Tab-separated table of C-alpha atoms in Angstrom:
chain	number	residue	atom	x	y	z
A	1	MET	CA	-9.167	113.943	1.003
A	2	VAL	CA	-5.925	111.935	-0.057
A	3	LYS	CA	-6.618	108.154	-0.840
A	4	PHE	CA	-4.053	105.327	-1.832
A	5	ILE	CA	-5.079	101.851	-3.908
A	6	PHE	CA	-2.217	99.662	-2.965
A	7	GLY	CA	-1.699	96.199	-4.506
A	8	GLU	CA	0.718	94.230	-6.916
A	9	LYS	CA	1.279	94.835	-10.219
A	10	GLY	CA	-1.527	93.227	-12.487
A	11	SER	CA	-4.107	93.149	-9.300
A	12	GLY	CA	-6.844	95.566	-11.408
A	13	LYS	CA	-5.449	98.879	-9.608
A	14	THR	CA	-5.694	100.745	-12.996
A	15	LYS	CA	-9.081	99.440	-13.710
A	16	ASP	CA	-10.590	100.341	-10.552
A	17	MET	CA	-8.966	103.775	-10.735
A	18	ILE	CA	-10.539	104.135	-14.529
A	19	ASP	CA	-13.735	102.967	-13.180
A	20	LEU	CA	-13.771	105.354	-10.400
A	21	ALA	CA	-12.377	108.562	-12.502
A	22	ASN	CA	-15.095	107.886	-15.084
A	23	LYS	CA	-17.821	107.696	-12.048
A	24	GLN	CA	-16.509	111.004	-10.867
A	25	CYS	CA	-16.740	112.997	-13.852
A	26	LYS	CA	-20.550	111.962	-14.188
A	27	GLU	CA	-20.885	113.317	-10.633
A	28	SER	CA	-18.574	116.111	-10.462
A	29	LYS	CA	-19.221	119.836	-11.022
A	30	GLY	CA	-15.525	120.394	-11.648
A	31	SER	CA	-12.957	119.036	-13.516
A	32	VAL	CA	-11.460	115.290	-13.350
A	33	VAL	CA	-7.969	115.087	-14.289
A	34	TYR	CA	-6.165	111.278	-14.716
A	35	ILE	CA	-2.404	111.488	-14.861
A	36	ASP	CA	-0.720	108.176	-16.338
A	37	LYS	CA	2.684	108.022	-17.688
A	38	ASN	CA	1.241	107.283	-21.046
A	39	ARG	CA	-1.920	107.579	-23.147
A	40	ASN	CA	-2.647	103.824	-22.871
A	41	HIS	CA	-5.935	104.345	-21.419
A	42	ILE	CA	-7.278	107.279	-23.297
A	43	TYR	CA	-10.257	105.292	-24.978
A	44	ASP	CA	-11.120	103.452	-21.504
A	45	LEU	CA	-11.580	107.161	-19.882
A	46	ASP	CA	-14.614	109.333	-20.334
A	47	ARG	CA	-13.966	111.766	-22.843
A	48	ASN	CA	-14.696	114.750	-20.024
A	49	VAL	CA	-11.667	113.503	-18.028
A	50	ARG	CA	-8.426	115.128	-18.779
A	51	LEU	CA	-5.453	112.658	-19.583
A	52	VAL	CA	-2.473	114.028	-18.711
A	53	GLU	CA	0.521	112.214	-19.948
A	54	THR	CA	3.602	112.619	-17.880
A	55	GLY	CA	5.921	110.281	-19.819
A	56	GLU	CA	7.428	112.958	-21.822
A	57	PHE	CA	8.282	115.083	-18.884
A	58	ALA	CA	11.789	114.840	-16.681
A	59	ILE	CA	9.659	113.718	-13.424
A	60	ASP	CA	12.021	111.465	-11.125
A	61	THR	CA	11.144	112.533	-7.646
A	62	THR	CA	8.228	112.740	-5.538
A	63	ARG	CA	9.295	116.517	-5.142
A	64	SER	CA	9.390	117.065	-9.035
A	65	PHE	CA	5.601	115.443	-9.189
A	66	TYR	CA	4.618	117.487	-6.795
A	67	GLY	CA	5.825	120.554	-8.574
A	68	PHE	CA	3.818	118.968	-11.801
A	69	ILE	CA	1.068	118.467	-9.729
A	70	CYS	CA	0.697	122.609	-8.745
A	71	GLY	CA	1.173	123.386	-12.178
A	72	LEU	CA	-2.074	121.792	-13.040
A	73	ILE	CA	-3.858	123.343	-10.051
A	74	SER	CA	-2.403	126.692	-10.973
A	75	GLU	CA	-3.401	126.306	-14.551
A	76	ASN	CA	-6.933	125.212	-13.645
A	77	PHE	CA	-8.928	126.180	-10.051
A	78	ASP	CA	-12.032	124.010	-11.381
A	79	ILE	CA	-10.055	120.595	-10.838
A	80	GLU	CA	-11.919	118.876	-8.100
A	81	THR	CA	-10.468	115.672	-8.401
A	82	ILE	CA	-7.133	113.820	-9.664
A	83	PHE	CA	-6.017	110.386	-10.040
A	84	VAL	CA	-2.533	109.343	-10.245
A	85	ASP	CA	-1.628	105.913	-11.785
A	86	ASN	CA	1.278	104.448	-12.803
A	87	GLN	CA	4.258	106.686	-11.741
A	88	LYS	CA	7.374	105.191	-10.964
A	89	GLN	CA	8.462	107.633	-8.473
A	90	ILE	CA	5.775	107.096	-6.192
A	91	ASP	CA	6.262	103.197	-6.493
A	92	GLU	CA	9.809	103.382	-5.704
A	93	ALA	CA	9.569	106.428	-3.092
A	94	ASP	CA	11.237	105.509	0.315
A	95	ASP	CA	9.042	106.502	3.509
A	96	GLU	CA	10.352	109.883	3.971
A	97	ASN	CA	9.949	111.086	0.528
A	98	MET	CA	6.259	109.258	0.674
A	99	THR	CA	5.715	111.223	3.944
A	100	ASP	CA	6.601	114.629	2.677
A	101	PHE	CA	4.774	113.765	-0.767
A	102	VAL	CA	1.285	112.790	1.264
A	103	LYS	CA	1.915	115.971	3.495
A	104	HIS	CA	1.600	117.998	0.329
A	105	LEU	CA	-1.254	116.492	-1.186
A	106	GLU	CA	-2.983	117.035	2.057
A	107	LYS	CA	-2.113	120.883	2.016
A	108	LEU	CA	-3.275	120.792	-1.485
A	109	ASN	CA	-6.777	119.100	-0.526
A	110	SER	CA	-7.309	121.630	2.140
A	111	LYS	CA	-6.042	125.060	0.303
A	112	PHE	CA	-7.897	124.017	-2.972
A	113	GLY	CA	-10.275	121.260	-2.284
A	114	VAL	CA	-9.053	119.011	-4.667
A	115	LYS	CA	-9.479	115.223	-3.936
A	116	PHE	CA	-6.551	112.805	-4.728
A	117	TYR	CA	-6.688	109.105	-5.575
A	118	VAL	CA	-3.233	107.554	-5.892
A	119	CYS	CA	-2.381	104.129	-7.216
A	120	ALA	CA	0.632	102.148	-5.885
A	121	SER	CA	2.252	99.039	-6.977
A	122	ARG	CA	3.169	98.103	-3.486
A	123	ASN	CA	2.210	94.980	-1.634
A	124	GLU	CA	-0.635	96.034	1.114
A	125	LYS	CA	0.962	93.971	3.798
A	126	ASN	CA	4.023	95.882	3.447
A	127	VAL	CA	2.449	99.622	3.367
A	128	PRO	CA	4.096	101.615	6.002
A	129	ASP	CA	1.928	102.322	8.685
A	130	PHE	CA	1.749	106.298	8.006
A	131	LEU	CA	-0.037	105.268	5.160
A	132	LYS	CA	-2.629	102.619	6.285
A	133	GLN	CA	-4.624	105.748	7.034
A	134	TYR	CA	-5.345	106.515	3.568
A	135	MET	CA	-6.017	103.028	2.376
């Protein structure tokens, strides 16, 4: 399962993601990972949610970010859900890059059973048609 949460900056997407991550943590038998560019929300997340900070890594494309996610999964096969918040390369990706990125996430979901929730600062009215099925 791959699900996107779209909305303008400041619309409450991050709060919704944190609430969902905390809920998943309580219901999950596996690990829950929350990827963010910084540690600002460390005290909002349940202590059992693994916060992964990407700000110190040179992740500048959706392809490099996909590789980063693969590294997380290869390091821990117990990951059940990954939440992706506040990633500039997703917010700024063009449609072609996003198509490939989503296809790769679907493959990871099929092969390893990892669910993905991805937050993106995009106006819901301007979401490309291929992404609407993931809303």
